[in-house]
Structures are given as structure tokens and as C-alpha cells.
Amino acid sequence: MDVFSEVGAPAVAMASALTVAAGAYLNAKLAISTDLRTIAGDKAAFKRLNDRIAALDDSPTIYKILERAVELEGRGTTDALWFEHKTWSYRQIKDLADRMAALLKSRDINTGDTVAVFTSNSPEMVVTLYALSKLGAVAAMINTSLRDDTFIHCVNVSSSKLIVSTADLSQHICVDLPHFTYNMGSFEGAETGSTELVTSETLQQLSPSGMTAAKCTTKDICALIYTSGTTGKPKACGIRNMLAMITSTPLSVDANNPDKYHPFRVYSPLPLFHGTAFFIGLCTAIGNGGTLCLGRKFSASRFWKEVHDSGATRILYIGELCRYLLAAPPSPYDQDHKCIVASGNGLRGEIWEKFRNRFNVPEIREFYRSTEGIAKFDNHGVGAWGAGKIGFSGPIRRFVEDVTFIVKYDTDTEMPYRDPVTGFCVKAALGEEGEAIGRVRDRDTLIEYLGNEAATEEKLLRDVFQKGDLFQRTGDLVVQDESGWVRFQDRVGDTFRWKGENVSAGEIRDHICRIEGVHDAVVYGVKLSGYDGQAGAAGITLESPSVETELMSSLYKELKKKGVPSYALPRLVRLTEKVATGVTFKQAKGDLSKKGWNPRQDWGGDVLYWLDGTKYQKLEEQSWAQIESGKAKI
């Protein structure tokens, strides 16, 4: 008997429709197609990486990628660099890099030697980096805002044999090392004094013939990128060629859609001594056969004009750069550009859609990783559903993931929690806060802090899930929710205790930043005599001074409405004109925490408030005396 003929065509059709609907529902709920597409994309990118390393033979460097682009791939006339309305082709950059390499070689710079690169964003810096790459030398890229003792510390840590500066910075060199300043026209009028000046004319007198790219491996160090030094003096991260190769390898989404994503022109005013600009700017541009559109430095008023003028199809951001752009007055260039992708990290959820819509940038590629870190997350997409998140993975990817994990965190020991029976770490459940960690597969490829083995070891975890395994801590607390989205929660140590409860500084900051009239905020704990734990303090900058009265009269209600428990409310609030940031927009919490709260002192225009019951009141001498004596009910 034909079963299907007995059942009838309508019933079969209905069953088929239900099957398709059920499949679609499960796919949407479990993100099956997203996971499979991401896994396939990662596998293809890994193959491209290995193919590139093999093609570069015995010199897996950014210089060798440049050389191949000119000599084998026919991109000699393609723009390699845009800077202030001037362009340099791949062939021109290679020629300049070859001549600079010859000059450095004549100064006894050889494979494995280190050169301190103290240069502003400029073609001069780009040429210097490629030249050092050709020699197999290490570029110690020093933060251009450093002076005196901190500058000397960074040079000493690097063991540099020579310093190359740009003309605008040559007067700040304060160590007794061979030094020349390089100016091919980007620093007109800069005074260099008695410092040796190298110009384009100097390089033209040098012949690079006969000099071939140095032989090296993916494990060799090619650059030093320094930490910000917010918890001590800057540490030098030894960047290996492998990381430059990884970040130069095209992502599958770009490789599979050249008509959409090419020409590949990336604009960045971020300093090249910072990882985001070096890796996702310079390395990614050269690796995709594209153009680095370099801004001298960040300017909110010039940003979109330079994006327009350079023809950039993507931009880089970091930290609060997007917030500064949103705070700038409207510009005729806000949407008059070709940019379709913004890549970076630290774009906050409360401004994500505002940024996308105002500047008409359809695709945000938020990534999470540190210069020296192994653990990573990515959130690439065109919709609003991932706003403010750092990554996503469904059940399939979570099942096969073998590198990045989120483990339960013990706030008492300030270490990942270990099961008292097994002694192993425990994976955090969905919805549970935990620290992100990354598996170290090969100790020889780990990015270490040069000359600071103790700091490197401090970040390592052993016997995590089984005896003998090795992981690297991030020091970041994250949460993966039930739907698979990962959000950043806090830095380890940014959580403080008040009234016997843990308070997440990052979470409270997010709530404050979502209140209308708030431009930016920093939240931290303050130790007050006469009280246990640390009282919450918030430094807030306003979009306009005129909103102060309304904000402070409603702040308590607004935070309570958002579900902030009473113990987590900031007890002290400082309205300040600007939250200090470094050149990479990293908030200087330390600067605020060093400021006191005594209203008798002059705090440079800061306005101080305290939480008096359910209202924020101006902090005056009498109330401060009550707080200092431990008598105020805060």
C-alpha cells in the first residue's frame, strides 16, 4: 500500500511546511547557519594564512608582502599610502623603504637589532617600519606623548641601538644614543637643531641594489608595542611576525565579496605605535592589496573630511573616538563619503546606533583582543541586534571552541575560581560573569613582555581544565547571555565592594552614559575613613552645562528606574569638563581617583555632589565634614 497516497497530498504538504518552519525556527534560535558560516570562514582564512606564509618562503614579514605586491602581483602603481592629499604607490613606498634599509644597514643595523621609532603618523614612519622589516630588525614603537623618565625607560627596555625620529619630535630625545631625524616633507618648519637630518635627497644618494630581505621565521620578534602604563611603567610587548601575518590575511567576508569591499582603503588617525592602527591599519591594508589612508592625528572636526578626501571605504576606531565624533557639530561630510565599514573596539552600546545612523556607516566590526592577548571575540554585522556586544557564538561554536573560554571568577581572591575537589577552573554558565582566557598552544609564539618575565608569568594560568594545559588571562570580566551574545562587563579590579556587596564599575558607567545629557562617565571606588569598603564615585562630563540642574535632580530616579540597586548608586559625583584620555582615548581613571573631595579646595571648575538619602546635593564643607567623620548616612 502506498502510505503517502493514503495520507493525502495536502497533509504531506502541511507536514513539509511544518518541517521547514521548524527548521527555520531552530536555525534562528540556535544560530546554526551563523555558526557554520563562521566556522567555514575561519577555516578558509586559516588556509589563506598558511598559503601566504608558504608563498613568502623564508621571510614572513610585511616588507615581503610589499615586495611581492610590486614584483609578482602587478600592484606597483596601486596606491599604498594616502596622507594629507598626497599618495604613494606600492612601488614608491618599496623604493623608499629599500633606500632607508640601506641607510640603516650602513649604521650597523642588522637582523635582530632593535631601533627605537619615535615618530608621528606620517609617510616617514611608514617607510621606516617597512625598512626595518626588510632588515629583520625590531621596531620599538614609542608613544609620542612620552617624555623624560618614561621615554628613557621605554628606550632602555628595548635595548635599542639607534633612534629614528620625525622632525617634530627630535628635540624630545633625551638619551645618549645614535639618533637621526627623518623628514621627507611632512614636517615643514620643524626645528631639528644639531640633530642629523635625513631627507628624500639623502635617500636618493643610497643604492639598495644587492640587498635582499632578511631571512626570518614567524616566531621572530618584528616590533615592540608598549602598554599604556596605567598600572606602572609601560611594558614592551614583543610582537612576532606571526601576528603581523594573521592580521594581514584577508577576512573571508572581504575575500568572498571583492565587488562590495574593494577598493580596500582604510582611514586611521590613530597612532601607528598602537596595536589597532598598526595591525588593522597598516598590516591589514598591505595584506589586502589596499591603501592605508593615514591621518596625522585625530581631530573630530577634520575626521569625516579626511575620510571623504581620501576615498576611504572603511575607518578604524578605538575607545571613545566615536563619542567625540558624535559630540562634534554636524558637518557636510558626515554622510558625504564612501565608508561602509567601521572596525575597532570599545564602541559602547548606548551610542552604537547613533553613530551608525548619523554617519551612515552600515557595518560595524567590533573586535575584542589586546595587543599581547590570545583570547578574542568578534561582532561583525549590519544590524542593531548586536549593539554594544563584543562577540557572538551559538551552541555549535561553543561546543567546538578550543581557544577562548569564559571561566568563573572569584572576587575574593581576584583569580579565576577553582573547584575545591578537582582544583580545575570552571566554565562560566550562560548569563554568568567570568574572566575571558585564551589557550597557549605554543609557548614560543606567545607575545611576552620584553625583559619582564614576572609580568608575563603573572598573566599565565596552568592546569586550568586538565593537568599540563596553559592559558593566558585577559583581566577582563565578560558575560555570554542565553542567546550567545558576549558583552564586556568590567576590568578585573574595577569591581569594588560597598556595604558587603560587589559593585560593577563598568555596569554603573553604562547606565549613567545612557541618561540624556551625559557625554561620558567614569565610575570607580573611593576609600572613605569611617566606612567599610569603597564608596562608588562617578566622574561625569555633560553635553552642555545647561543640563546640570535637571540631570542631578533626576539622577537618583533614573538609575533606580534602570534597576541599579541602592548599594551600587554612586555616593559621590564629580561633574568635570573632560574625562582625561591618552592619545589612544584610554580613560585615565587614575587621574580622577587621585583628586580629592574636599569642597574647600579648588578643583579647576569641577562641581561636587553627594548622595543625601534619595537626592544628590551639592557637596559643601558641612556635609563633607560629616562624611569625613563617618557620621553621614551614605
XYZ file of C-alpha atoms in Angstrom:
634
model
C 0.000 0.000 0.000
C 1.259 3.478 -0.835
C 1.326 5.202 2.534
C 1.679 8.684 1.024
C -1.352 8.216 -1.254
C -3.412 7.248 1.772
C -2.258 10.240 3.788
C -3.080 12.646 1.000
C -1.149 15.415 -0.710
C -2.470 18.258 1.493
C -1.285 16.529 4.650
C 2.144 15.866 3.143
C 2.400 19.482 2.051
C 1.422 20.652 5.529
C 3.978 18.340 7.138
C 6.669 19.618 4.789
C 5.767 23.209 5.580
C 5.883 22.462 9.303
C 9.272 20.782 8.889
C 10.646 23.814 7.044
C 9.151 26.150 9.644
C 10.583 24.074 12.498
C 13.977 24.059 10.799
C 13.853 27.821 10.338
C 12.849 28.284 13.978
C 15.674 26.077 15.255
C 18.146 27.794 12.950
C 17.109 31.198 14.250
C 17.050 30.105 17.882
C 20.319 28.174 17.814
C 22.127 30.302 15.187
C 23.070 27.141 13.292
C 23.741 28.800 9.926
C 25.645 31.673 11.603
C 27.888 29.234 13.458
C 28.517 27.074 10.393
C 29.250 30.113 8.223
C 31.689 31.497 10.796
C 33.444 28.140 11.213
C 33.794 27.780 7.423
C 35.060 31.376 7.145
C 37.649 30.830 9.869
C 38.827 27.626 8.195
C 39.217 29.401 4.845
C 41.088 32.297 6.471
C 43.438 29.812 8.170
C 44.202 28.282 4.766
C 44.867 31.733 3.279
C 47.228 32.444 6.179
C 49.212 29.243 5.632
C 49.295 29.804 1.869
C 50.647 33.323 2.384
C 53.362 32.198 4.801
C 54.390 29.478 2.338
C 54.449 31.990 -0.554
C 56.659 34.363 1.447
C 59.086 31.482 1.843
C 61.812 32.359 4.356
C 60.705 35.947 5.087
C 57.146 36.138 6.537
C 57.187 39.925 7.010
C 55.156 42.951 5.966
C 58.066 44.065 3.786
C 57.954 40.796 1.864
C 54.214 41.281 1.248
C 55.046 44.733 -0.156
C 57.798 43.274 -2.340
C 55.537 40.541 -3.747
C 52.802 43.092 -4.468
C 55.233 45.050 -6.657
C 57.301 42.287 -8.268
C 54.844 39.396 -8.628
C 51.279 40.651 -8.225
C 51.341 43.658 -10.542
C 50.272 46.241 -7.953
C 53.254 48.562 -8.366
C 51.092 51.513 -9.430
C 48.333 50.914 -6.837
C 48.079 53.453 -4.018
C 49.799 52.058 -0.926
C 49.516 55.232 1.181
C 47.407 58.395 1.329
C 48.463 61.248 3.598
C 47.143 64.811 3.509
C 46.109 64.736 -0.164
C 49.295 63.055 -1.356
C 49.597 59.420 -2.449
C 52.464 56.977 -2.765
C 52.232 53.827 -4.879
C 53.406 50.404 -3.785
C 56.486 50.814 -5.966
C 57.298 54.242 -4.500
C 56.962 53.031 -0.908
C 59.113 49.990 -1.686
C 61.802 52.156 -3.266
C 61.879 54.495 -0.250
C 61.912 51.536 2.169
C 64.783 49.901 0.245
C 66.854 53.092 0.429
C 66.056 53.614 4.114
C 67.060 49.989 4.773
C 70.377 50.680 3.034
C 70.908 53.719 5.271
C 70.097 51.740 8.413
C 72.387 48.928 7.265
C 75.200 51.453 6.893
C 74.585 52.372 10.566
C 75.224 48.743 11.534
C 71.563 47.794 11.985
C 71.262 44.071 11.318
C 68.766 41.259 11.700
C 67.589 41.028 15.298
C 68.749 44.519 16.284
C 66.269 46.976 17.762
C 65.680 50.552 16.638
C 63.565 52.991 18.655
C 60.949 54.538 16.357
C 59.797 57.836 17.877
C 57.698 59.160 15.023
C 54.369 60.872 14.458
C 51.891 59.411 11.966
C 53.462 60.194 8.607
C 54.853 58.628 5.433
C 58.226 58.846 7.210
C 57.007 56.421 9.871
C 55.522 54.005 7.319
C 58.758 53.929 5.307
C 60.831 53.380 8.463
C 58.675 50.431 9.551
C 58.954 48.729 6.159
C 62.717 49.344 6.078
C 63.222 47.733 9.478
C 61.004 44.840 8.384
C 63.241 44.277 5.361
C 66.301 44.087 7.617
C 64.599 41.717 10.055
C 65.192 44.345 12.741
C 62.792 45.182 15.565
C 60.846 48.458 15.523
C 60.356 49.673 19.103
C 57.394 51.997 18.517
C 57.404 54.514 21.356
C 54.359 56.543 22.364
C 54.964 60.058 21.053
C 53.460 61.671 24.159
C 56.151 60.204 26.440
C 58.844 62.437 27.818
C 61.824 62.306 30.184
C 61.941 59.308 32.583
C 59.151 57.300 30.930
C 60.664 57.818 27.487
C 64.089 56.768 28.805
C 62.515 53.676 30.420
C 60.950 52.598 27.090
C 64.210 53.052 25.186
C 66.208 51.171 27.831
C 63.759 48.250 27.936
C 64.051 47.869 24.172
C 67.893 47.768 24.141
C 67.783 49.933 21.014
C 70.989 50.641 19.081
C 69.621 53.700 17.296
C 66.730 56.168 17.434
C 64.816 57.345 14.376
C 62.527 60.316 14.996
C 60.395 62.597 12.900
C 61.433 66.236 12.820
C 58.616 67.398 15.096
C 59.875 65.164 17.924
C 63.645 65.265 17.594
C 64.045 67.860 20.376
C 62.477 65.469 22.892
C 65.158 62.785 22.563
C 66.885 62.660 25.944
C 69.086 59.567 25.801
C 72.670 59.180 24.687
C 72.172 57.003 21.621
C 72.892 57.488 17.910
C 69.916 59.380 16.507
C 68.758 60.859 13.240
C 65.516 62.555 12.308
C 63.740 61.768 9.054
C 61.797 64.389 7.117
C 60.680 63.776 3.548
C 58.417 66.835 3.574
C 55.762 66.167 6.214
C 57.245 68.490 8.838
C 57.975 71.790 7.173
C 59.349 74.392 9.551
C 60.172 71.895 12.311
C 63.375 72.832 14.146
C 65.809 69.916 14.452
C 68.780 71.794 15.869
C 72.042 69.875 15.656
C 70.328 66.516 15.110
C 71.320 64.761 11.891
C 68.578 65.287 9.299
C 67.764 62.623 6.717
C 65.682 63.806 3.751
C 64.400 62.346 0.474
C 67.521 63.771 -1.172
C 69.676 61.866 1.361
C 67.966 58.600 0.471
C 68.293 59.179 -3.275
C 72.081 59.040 -2.856
C 71.856 55.497 -1.483
C 71.731 52.388 -3.648
C 69.704 49.454 -2.322
C 70.861 47.100 -5.077
C 72.044 43.724 -3.872
C 70.214 43.946 -0.557
C 67.662 41.179 -0.124
C 65.041 40.782 2.589
C 66.417 39.171 5.746
C 65.566 35.569 6.439
C 63.393 35.079 9.497
C 60.569 32.980 10.927
C 57.037 33.589 12.147
C 58.341 33.288 15.719
C 60.848 36.122 15.380
C 60.031 39.468 17.001
C 59.384 42.240 14.475
C 58.116 45.094 16.665
C 57.646 46.293 20.218
C 54.294 47.816 21.117
C 54.072 49.288 24.593
C 51.237 49.020 27.070
C 49.642 52.276 28.191
C 51.344 52.178 31.574
C 48.168 52.827 33.579
C 49.322 50.329 36.226
C 53.016 51.242 36.272
C 55.622 51.982 33.651
C 54.811 50.888 30.076
C 55.654 47.273 29.273
C 57.068 46.302 25.880
C 55.058 43.592 24.098
C 57.298 41.587 21.787
C 55.244 41.300 18.571
C 56.126 38.281 16.461
C 55.911 38.047 12.683
C 53.067 35.564 13.060
C 50.707 38.213 14.416
C 51.553 40.535 11.534
C 50.799 37.650 9.152
C 47.488 36.850 10.855
C 46.252 40.444 10.783
C 47.368 40.937 7.186
C 45.410 37.893 5.996
C 42.084 38.897 4.368
C 38.937 38.037 6.306
C 36.602 35.660 4.487
C 33.833 38.254 4.281
C 36.201 40.590 2.384
C 37.818 37.875 0.256
C 34.442 36.452 -0.805
C 32.897 39.834 -1.686
C 35.531 41.867 -3.571
C 32.932 43.845 -5.540
C 31.461 45.121 -2.270
C 34.575 45.644 -0.133
C 37.163 46.740 -2.708
C 38.853 49.090 -3.323
C 40.200 48.471 0.161
C 41.034 51.917 1.563
C 41.250 52.174 5.370
C 41.402 55.545 7.128
C 43.065 55.818 10.529
C 44.117 58.865 12.537
C 45.036 56.545 15.416
C 48.756 56.495 16.264
C 50.639 53.769 14.412
C 52.512 52.910 17.605
C 49.199 51.498 18.872
C 48.154 47.941 18.023
C 44.848 48.773 16.355
C 46.407 51.181 13.848
C 49.468 49.004 13.194
C 47.644 45.695 12.783
C 44.176 46.622 11.483
C 45.501 49.663 9.641
C 48.930 49.084 8.124
C 49.100 45.263 8.152
C 45.509 44.749 7.001
C 45.847 47.325 4.207
C 49.018 45.812 2.743
C 47.673 42.282 3.183
C 44.515 43.089 1.226
C 46.348 44.881 -1.551
C 44.761 48.085 -0.320
C 45.610 51.613 0.764
C 46.382 52.968 4.208
C 44.791 56.417 4.454
C 46.703 57.898 7.350
C 45.645 60.858 9.440
C 48.372 62.823 11.203
C 46.338 62.801 14.421
C 42.724 62.584 15.478
C 40.566 65.658 15.006
C 36.789 65.420 15.359
C 36.330 68.420 13.061
C 38.619 67.045 10.311
C 37.763 63.350 10.600
C 34.977 62.973 8.023
C 36.535 65.471 5.626
C 39.681 63.321 5.533
C 37.546 60.188 5.069
C 35.859 61.964 2.130
C 39.079 63.364 0.633
C 40.970 60.062 0.875
C 38.178 57.989 -0.659
C 38.359 55.636 2.326
C 35.916 52.736 2.284
C 36.465 51.856 5.937
C 37.603 53.552 9.134
C 39.245 52.496 12.367
C 38.014 53.477 15.807
C 39.044 52.790 19.376
C 37.660 53.613 22.794
C 35.785 56.874 22.875
C 36.700 58.186 19.411
C 33.113 57.597 18.223
C 31.752 59.516 21.193
C 33.927 62.517 20.293
C 32.687 62.369 16.706
C 29.055 62.336 17.859
C 29.695 65.338 20.123
C 31.077 67.362 17.189
C 28.773 69.803 15.374
C 27.135 68.497 12.169
C 29.403 68.624 9.147
C 28.615 68.493 5.408
C 30.926 65.471 5.289
C 29.043 63.440 7.931
C 27.497 61.288 5.202
C 29.374 62.518 2.137
C 31.866 59.675 1.983
C 32.365 56.126 0.708
C 32.897 54.439 4.087
C 30.856 51.245 4.525
C 32.767 49.570 7.383
C 33.954 50.766 10.797
C 36.404 48.415 12.552
C 37.678 48.722 16.088
C 36.961 48.088 19.725
C 35.202 49.846 22.544
C 32.107 51.200 20.746
C 29.580 51.468 23.568
C 26.055 50.174 23.204
C 24.405 53.484 24.050
C 25.961 55.243 21.039
C 26.283 52.307 18.588
C 23.135 53.063 16.567
C 23.507 56.837 16.917
C 26.927 56.518 15.306
C 25.764 54.199 12.523
C 22.785 56.334 11.628
C 24.320 59.801 11.862
C 27.357 58.915 9.765
C 25.686 56.316 7.533
C 28.227 53.572 8.188
C 26.188 50.389 7.644
C 28.635 47.816 9.001
C 30.308 47.802 12.411
C 33.093 45.285 13.011
C 33.708 45.320 16.739
C 36.547 43.084 17.875
C 37.877 42.200 21.275
C 41.538 41.418 21.860
C 44.600 43.031 23.346
C 47.989 43.503 21.706
C 49.506 40.632 23.670
C 46.311 38.630 24.143
C 45.207 35.263 22.795
C 41.524 35.325 23.787
C 39.374 37.040 21.180
C 35.773 37.749 20.233
C 34.285 39.319 17.106
C 30.967 41.011 16.435
C 30.630 41.776 12.740
C 27.254 42.842 11.423
C 24.959 45.396 9.871
C 22.026 45.222 12.277
C 21.233 46.753 15.653
C 20.803 43.452 17.484
C 24.482 43.208 18.384
C 24.855 46.820 19.527
C 27.359 47.119 22.349
C 28.370 43.454 22.259
C 31.903 42.209 21.646
C 31.131 38.804 20.180
C 28.672 36.045 19.383
C 28.674 32.256 19.255
C 25.842 29.761 19.124
C 25.806 26.230 20.598
C 27.806 24.676 17.747
C 30.697 27.131 18.019
C 30.663 26.927 21.804
C 30.922 23.147 21.523
C 33.912 23.183 19.153
C 35.678 26.242 20.688
C 39.109 25.294 21.947
C 40.939 28.611 22.386
C 38.803 31.278 24.086
C 36.867 30.410 27.251
C 34.989 32.275 29.956
C 35.687 30.888 33.435
C 34.066 31.647 36.773
C 35.805 34.390 38.709
C 36.392 34.623 42.452
C 36.076 38.255 43.545
C 37.622 37.485 46.937
C 40.880 36.066 45.581
C 40.705 38.155 42.373
C 41.572 34.995 40.455
C 39.617 32.515 38.343
C 37.614 30.234 40.651
C 38.858 26.667 41.102
C 36.735 23.704 42.047
C 37.768 22.686 45.597
C 37.564 18.994 44.675
C 39.302 18.867 41.281
C 41.409 22.017 41.580
C 40.469 22.929 37.998
C 38.790 26.088 36.758
C 35.076 26.021 35.986
C 33.477 27.373 32.814
C 31.017 30.177 33.497
C 27.380 29.370 32.749
C 25.444 31.428 30.208
C 24.421 34.657 31.886
C 27.190 34.338 34.491
C 30.084 36.774 34.737
C 33.524 35.292 34.208
C 37.055 36.092 33.066
C 37.998 35.541 29.427
C 41.089 33.377 28.993
C 42.968 32.090 25.917
C 44.756 28.786 25.378
C 48.529 28.942 24.857
C 49.308 26.202 22.345
C 52.946 27.079 21.745
C 54.926 28.931 24.410
C 57.417 30.030 21.740
C 54.751 32.040 19.871
C 53.340 33.763 22.975
C 53.687 37.549 22.947
C 55.720 38.298 26.062
C 56.663 41.427 27.965
C 60.236 42.051 26.954
C 62.620 41.944 29.910
C 59.759 41.442 32.355
C 59.285 37.715 32.836
C 57.389 38.266 36.090
C 54.695 40.306 34.320
C 54.414 37.663 31.590
C 54.083 34.869 34.158
C 51.502 36.847 36.113
C 49.094 36.515 33.198
C 49.527 32.761 32.780
C 47.262 30.077 34.253
C 48.333 26.458 34.494
C 46.312 23.266 34.980
C 43.103 25.044 34.008
C 40.915 22.228 32.689
C 43.453 19.413 32.906
C 46.984 18.849 34.136
C 49.613 20.458 31.959
C 47.442 22.866 29.972
C 48.381 26.535 29.795
C 46.180 29.614 29.386
C 46.658 33.375 29.356
C 44.433 35.664 31.434
C 42.897 38.788 29.933
C 41.997 40.507 33.192
C 38.583 41.241 31.668
C 35.234 40.100 33.012
C 32.642 39.297 30.345
C 29.193 37.709 30.188
C 27.746 35.491 27.458
C 23.951 35.622 27.563
C 21.455 32.884 26.777
C 21.225 33.906 23.133
C 25.006 33.693 22.634
C 25.966 37.374 22.666
C 29.071 38.308 24.663
C 29.315 41.677 26.400
C 32.203 43.295 28.210
C 31.467 43.745 31.913
C 34.500 45.072 33.755
C 38.234 45.040 34.146
C 39.372 42.797 36.971
C 39.905 45.170 39.862
C 37.245 47.609 38.636
C 34.705 45.771 40.748
C 34.652 47.155 44.291
C 32.776 46.266 47.482
C 30.349 48.539 49.304
C 28.010 47.534 52.125
C 29.164 43.937 51.700
C 28.138 43.826 48.016
C 30.156 43.757 44.808
C 29.640 46.772 42.566
C 30.497 46.609 38.848
C 32.030 49.946 37.852
C 31.535 49.221 34.152
C 27.868 48.351 34.566
C 27.098 51.536 36.503
C 29.018 53.587 33.948
C 26.904 52.127 31.148
C 23.702 53.083 32.971
C 24.902 56.663 33.535
C 26.023 57.070 29.914
C 22.541 56.146 28.690
C 20.976 59.097 30.522
C 20.146 62.035 28.274
C 22.566 64.930 28.591
C 25.546 62.769 29.643
C 28.512 62.859 27.281
C 30.798 60.453 29.145
C 31.371 58.981 32.580
C 33.913 57.123 34.691
C 32.965 55.077 37.757
C 35.395 53.886 40.435
C 35.614 53.090 44.144
C 36.785 55.585 46.768
C 38.051 54.663 50.238
C 36.486 56.906 52.885
C 37.630 56.905 56.500
C 34.898 55.744 58.843
C 33.249 53.470 56.270
C 33.889 49.869 55.273
C 34.611 49.070 51.656
C 34.778 51.624 48.855
C 32.068 54.138 48.084
C 31.081 54.477 44.461
C 32.247 57.680 42.774
C 31.351 58.912 39.305
C 33.117 61.479 37.158
C 30.619 62.782 34.594
C 31.037 65.120 31.638
C 27.896 66.801 30.307
C 26.899 67.511 26.720
C 26.092 71.046 27.890
C 26.470 72.869 31.228
C 22.798 73.806 30.975
C 21.662 70.236 31.748
C 23.386 70.107 35.167
C 20.352 71.004 37.310
C 17.991 68.638 35.517
C 20.479 65.774 35.477
C 21.416 65.964 39.148
C 17.797 66.329 40.271
C 16.804 63.196 38.343
C 19.974 61.080 38.543
C 18.805 59.028 41.537
C 15.422 58.254 39.938
C 16.943 57.478 36.553
C 19.433 54.969 37.985
C 16.792 53.311 40.167
C 14.495 53.094 37.142
C 17.247 51.228 35.308
C 17.385 48.668 38.117
C 20.542 49.847 39.867
C 20.369 48.579 43.472
C 20.744 51.122 46.267
C 24.185 49.868 47.339
C 25.541 50.359 43.781
C 24.471 54.003 43.414
C 27.421 56.426 43.278
C 27.764 58.143 46.651
C 29.913 60.909 45.181
C 29.586 62.609 41.803
C 32.068 64.951 40.158
C 30.896 66.979 37.164
C 34.064 67.654 35.227
C 34.687 69.383 31.936
C 36.577 66.471 30.447
C 37.478 62.897 31.356
C 41.204 62.713 30.700
C 42.280 60.282 27.993
C 45.570 59.388 26.416
C 46.342 59.583 22.701
C 44.559 56.239 22.310
C 41.468 57.522 24.147
C 42.011 55.216 27.101
C 40.262 56.756 30.096
C 42.622 57.900 32.816
C 40.677 56.684 35.839
C 43.788 57.126 37.905
C 43.765 60.872 37.307
C 40.261 61.192 38.706
C 40.845 58.831 41.614
C 43.796 60.973 42.730
C 41.538 64.001 43.048
C 40.083 64.520 46.481
C 36.567 65.542 47.503
C 37.200 68.382 49.949
C 34.973 71.225 48.667
C 37.300 73.815 50.216
C 39.909 73.053 47.570
C 39.925 74.397 44.051
C 39.280 71.526 41.635
C 39.582 73.567 38.445
C 35.868 74.100 37.869
C 34.701 70.620 38.902
C 31.320 70.598 40.667
C 30.954 68.066 43.516
C 27.780 66.302 44.664
C 26.968 63.636 47.256
C 24.008 61.291 47.686
C 21.975 62.558 50.619
C 19.285 59.926 51.079
C 17.482 59.852 47.747
C 18.791 63.151 46.351
C 22.114 64.338 45.030
C 23.081 67.550 46.813
C 25.995 69.936 46.285
C 28.918 68.795 48.430
C 29.625 71.595 50.885
C 32.010 71.934 53.821
C 29.471 70.848 56.439
C 28.358 67.725 54.602
C 31.971 66.818 53.781
C 32.851 67.119 57.485
C 30.024 64.685 58.267
C 31.328 62.238 55.642
C 34.932 62.563 56.835
C 33.907 61.807 60.407
C 31.887 58.772 59.311
C 28.634 60.279 60.589
C 26.873 60.855 57.260
C 24.452 58.119 56.219
C 25.813 57.305 52.833
